[in-house]
Short mmCIF file of C-alpha atoms in Angstrom, two decimals:
data_model
loop_
_atom_site.label_atom_id
_atom_site.label_comp_id
_atom_site.label_asym_id
_atom_site.label_seq_id
_atom_site.Cartn_x
_atom_site.Cartn_y
_atom_site.Cartn_z
CA MET A 18 0.00 0.00 0.00
CA GLU A 19 1.29 3.47 -0.90
CA GLN A 20 0.20 6.78 0.59
CA LYS A 21 1.33 10.28 -0.35
CA VAL A 22 2.12 12.63 2.52
CA PHE A 23 2.83 16.37 2.62
CA LEU A 24 4.65 17.45 5.75
CA GLU A 25 4.88 21.00 7.09
CA SER A 26 8.46 22.20 7.56
CA LYS A 27 10.37 25.41 8.22
CA PHE A 28 11.03 25.86 4.49
CA GLY A 29 7.71 24.73 3.03
CA LYS A 30 5.94 21.43 2.53
CA VAL A 31 7.97 18.22 2.16
CA ALA A 32 6.41 15.62 -0.15
CA GLY A 33 6.79 11.93 0.48
CA VAL A 34 5.41 8.49 -0.35
CA LEU A 35 4.85 6.02 2.45
CA SER A 36 5.10 2.44 1.14
CA LEU A 37 3.80 -0.08 3.66
CA ALA A 38 4.77 -3.71 3.18
CA ASN A 39 3.53 -4.59 6.68
CA ALA A 40 1.37 -2.99 9.37
CA ASP A 41 3.79 -3.37 12.27
CA LYS A 42 5.04 0.06 13.39
CA LYS A 43 7.62 -1.65 15.59
CA SER A 44 9.33 -3.15 12.55
CA LEU A 45 12.10 -1.40 10.63
CA ILE A 46 11.13 1.45 8.29
CA PHE A 47 13.60 3.18 5.97
CA ILE A 48 13.60 6.81 4.86
CA LEU A 49 14.97 7.00 1.30
CA VAL A 50 16.74 10.21 0.23
CA HIS A 51 17.60 11.07 -3.40
CA GLY A 52 20.51 12.95 -4.96
CA PHE A 53 20.95 16.39 -6.56
CA GLU A 54 18.31 17.11 -9.24
CA SER A 55 16.62 13.75 -8.64
CA SER A 56 13.46 12.94 -6.66
CA LYS A 57 11.59 10.31 -4.67
CA ASP A 58 10.42 8.87 -8.00
CA GLY A 59 13.88 8.73 -9.59
CA ILE A 60 15.55 5.57 -10.86
CA THR A 61 17.67 4.98 -7.74
CA LEU A 62 14.98 5.38 -5.08
CA SER A 63 12.40 3.48 -7.14
CA ALA A 64 14.76 0.50 -7.41
CA VAL A 65 15.78 0.63 -3.74
CA ASN A 66 12.15 0.95 -2.66
CA LYS A 67 11.18 -2.09 -4.77
CA PHE A 68 13.96 -4.09 -3.12
CA PHE A 69 12.93 -3.12 0.41
CA GLN A 70 9.29 -3.89 -0.35
CA SER A 71 10.29 -7.38 -1.51
CA LEU A 72 11.81 -7.87 1.96
CA LYS A 73 8.58 -6.64 3.60
CA ILE A 74 10.37 -3.52 4.88
CA ASN A 75 8.35 -0.30 5.02
CA THR A 76 9.74 2.86 3.45
CA LEU A 77 9.17 6.60 3.29
CA ARG A 78 10.84 8.15 0.26
CA ILE A 79 10.90 11.94 0.26
CA ASP A 80 11.59 14.91 -1.99
CA LEU A 81 14.16 17.30 -0.56
CA PHE A 82 13.61 21.06 -0.61
CA ALA A 83 12.84 22.34 -4.16
CA HIS A 84 12.91 18.82 -5.66
CA GLY A 85 10.01 16.76 -6.98
CA GLU A 86 6.75 17.75 -5.31
CA SER A 87 8.30 19.50 -2.31
CA GLU A 88 7.99 23.26 -2.05
CA GLY A 89 10.81 25.73 -2.59
CA ASN A 90 12.61 27.56 -5.38
CA PHE A 91 15.52 25.48 -6.72
CA ALA A 92 17.70 28.61 -6.87
CA ASP A 93 17.36 28.87 -3.08
CA LEU A 94 18.48 25.30 -2.39
CA THR A 95 21.12 24.75 0.32
CA VAL A 96 22.37 21.71 2.19
CA THR A 97 20.90 23.22 5.35
CA LYS A 98 17.43 23.32 3.80
CA ALA A 99 17.78 19.76 2.51
CA ILE A 100 18.73 18.55 6.01
CA SER A 101 15.64 20.31 7.34
CA SER A 102 13.51 18.31 4.88
CA LEU A 103 14.94 15.05 6.19
CA ASN A 104 14.55 16.08 9.83
CA THR A 105 10.89 16.80 9.07
CA ALA A 106 10.47 13.25 7.73
CA PHE A 107 12.10 11.78 10.85
CA ASP A 108 9.86 13.83 13.13
CA TYR A 109 6.80 12.68 11.18
CA LEU A 110 7.63 8.99 11.53
CA LYS A 111 8.33 9.40 15.24
CA SER A 112 4.99 11.18 15.68
CA GLU A 113 3.38 8.16 13.96
CA ASN A 114 5.02 5.89 16.57
CA TYR A 115 7.60 4.28 14.31
CA SER A 116 10.43 3.32 16.65
CA LYS A 117 13.00 1.64 14.35
CA ILE A 118 13.96 4.05 11.58
CA GLY A 119 16.72 3.32 9.06
CA LEU A 120 18.12 5.74 6.50
CA PHE A 121 19.28 5.38 2.89
CA GLY A 122 20.90 8.37 1.17
CA SER A 123 22.36 8.75 -2.33
CA SER A 124 24.88 11.44 -3.41
CA LEU A 125 23.54 14.78 -2.03
CA GLY A 126 21.10 12.62 -0.05
CA GLY A 127 24.10 10.80 1.39
CA LEU A 128 25.59 14.01 2.75
CA VAL A 129 22.21 15.08 4.10
CA SER A 130 21.73 11.64 5.70
CA LEU A 131 25.15 11.74 7.35
CA PHE A 132 24.50 15.03 9.10
CA CYS A 133 20.91 14.16 9.95
CA SER A 134 22.14 10.94 11.57
CA THR A 135 24.15 12.91 14.12
CA ILE A 136 20.83 14.36 15.34
CA GLN A 137 18.23 11.65 14.77
CA ASN A 138 20.18 8.46 15.62
CA PRO A 139 18.78 6.02 13.02
CA LYS A 140 19.08 2.27 13.57
CA LEU A 141 21.06 1.80 10.35
CA LEU A 142 22.59 4.14 7.77
CA ILE A 143 23.14 3.10 4.14
CA LEU A 144 25.09 5.49 1.92
CA LYS A 145 25.33 5.24 -1.88
CA CYS A 146 28.16 7.38 -3.35
CA PRO A 147 27.69 10.09 -0.69
CA ALA A 148 29.01 13.56 -1.50
CA SER A 149 30.78 13.68 1.83
CA LYS A 150 32.64 16.99 1.28
CA ASN A 151 33.32 19.82 -1.22
CA LEU A 152 29.79 19.54 -2.63
CA GLY A 153 29.89 22.91 -4.41
CA ASP A 154 33.07 21.95 -6.27
CA LEU A 155 31.68 18.50 -7.09
CA ILE A 156 28.65 20.11 -8.74
CA CYS A 157 30.91 22.50 -10.68
CA ASN A 158 32.99 19.56 -11.94
CA GLY A 159 30.02 17.32 -12.67
CA TRP A 160 27.93 19.95 -14.44
CA GLY A 161 30.78 21.86 -16.12
CA LEU A 162 30.25 25.06 -14.13
CA ASP A 163 32.77 27.81 -13.36
CA PRO A 164 32.98 28.42 -9.58
CA GLU A 165 34.58 31.84 -10.05
CA LYS A 166 31.75 33.05 -12.33
CA TRP A 167 29.29 31.56 -9.83
CA ARG A 168 30.80 33.74 -7.12
CA GLU A 169 31.02 36.87 -9.28
CA ASN A 170 27.42 36.64 -10.56
CA ASN A 171 26.02 35.36 -7.25
CA TYR A 172 24.24 32.60 -9.21
CA VAL A 173 24.94 29.96 -11.83
CA GLN A 174 22.65 28.67 -14.57
CA TRP A 175 22.60 25.58 -16.78
CA GLU A 176 20.21 23.53 -18.91
CA GLU A 177 19.63 19.81 -18.66
CA GLN A 178 16.93 17.79 -20.43
CA ASN A 179 15.26 21.03 -21.58
CA ILE A 180 15.04 22.30 -18.01
CA VAL A 181 16.89 25.50 -17.14
CA ARG A 182 18.28 25.40 -13.60
CA ARG A 183 19.49 28.38 -11.58
CA LEU A 184 21.32 28.07 -8.27
CA ASN A 185 22.37 30.93 -6.02
CA TYR A 186 25.93 31.20 -4.66
CA ASP A 187 24.45 30.70 -1.17
CA PHE A 188 24.48 26.99 -2.02
CA TYR A 189 28.25 26.96 -2.53
CA GLN A 190 28.91 28.94 0.64
CA ASP A 191 26.51 26.87 2.74
CA ALA A 192 28.02 23.59 1.48
CA LEU A 193 31.41 24.63 2.87
CA ASN A 194 29.94 24.07 6.36
CA TYR A 195 29.30 20.38 5.66
CA ASN A 196 32.28 18.03 5.72
CA ALA A 197 31.13 14.56 6.75
CA GLU A 198 34.65 13.55 7.77
CA GLU A 199 34.33 15.95 10.71
CA VAL A 200 31.17 14.35 12.12
CA VAL A 201 31.00 10.71 10.98
CA ASN A 202 32.61 9.51 14.24
CA LYS A 203 29.58 10.90 16.08
CA ILE A 204 27.22 8.47 14.34
CA LYS A 205 26.38 5.55 16.63
CA CYS A 206 24.58 3.17 14.29
CA PRO A 207 26.07 0.66 11.81
CA ILE A 208 26.95 2.21 8.43
CA LEU A 209 26.95 0.47 5.04
CA LEU A 210 28.92 2.45 2.44
CA VAL A 211 28.57 1.65 -1.29
CA HIS A 212 30.42 3.55 -4.02
CA GLY A 213 31.19 2.69 -7.65
CA GLY A 214 34.80 3.07 -8.71
CA GLU A 215 33.88 4.90 -11.93
CA ASP A 216 31.52 7.49 -10.44
CA SER A 217 31.87 10.59 -12.64
CA VAL A 218 30.52 13.13 -10.12
CA VAL A 219 31.55 11.99 -6.63
CA PRO A 220 35.06 10.48 -6.65
CA VAL A 221 35.29 7.12 -4.90
CA GLU A 222 38.32 8.46 -3.01
CA GLN A 223 35.91 10.48 -0.86
CA SER A 224 34.22 7.32 0.37
CA ILE A 225 37.53 5.50 0.87
CA SER A 226 38.68 8.37 3.08
CA LEU A 227 35.34 8.47 4.91
CA SER A 228 35.34 4.70 5.50
CA LYS A 229 38.58 4.96 7.48
CA LEU A 230 36.84 7.26 9.97
CA ILE A 231 33.75 5.12 10.56
CA LYS A 232 33.72 3.46 13.98
#
């Protein structure tokens, strides 16, 4: 059974889909978090959700700020606002009396999940190619953007699949505050880290470095 939810947050409504494979709120439920420019209905989260459902594990996959059906102007996106979206999802599940919450995050969602885990204490954290540091530079490299022009103009703009995206320089500055290597040792739950060696956006070296700091 699937149910759409729209959750009130500090930065506007957060959209999600609750997929229930069983009715036991004491069983494990996973929050699934997508990457930059993706959504709860993207290829990665759809595949992961299908896998968890086959194991009879409940999920809540969400759209981060300004992605998918969640509110917000994409130009105003920051890591801080994305973390707020995920905290809202955690608070919702806790208010619904779910007691065993796991977390899956991909790319940007991996970074968001790492920092959220230092606050929310999930039972298990799964990271797929997490952008664990230097996110602004990773986006510049992956999307062919000039960081100096981004700073000078106070925004950057590009087109992908006939969609014109604009992102304010606040994103780059805000991302400098989020280096997962500085906080990963605060995470108490088991962590599964998965990263392809030929990732063209997030270098696998980031995850190798991060893995050495995981308790």
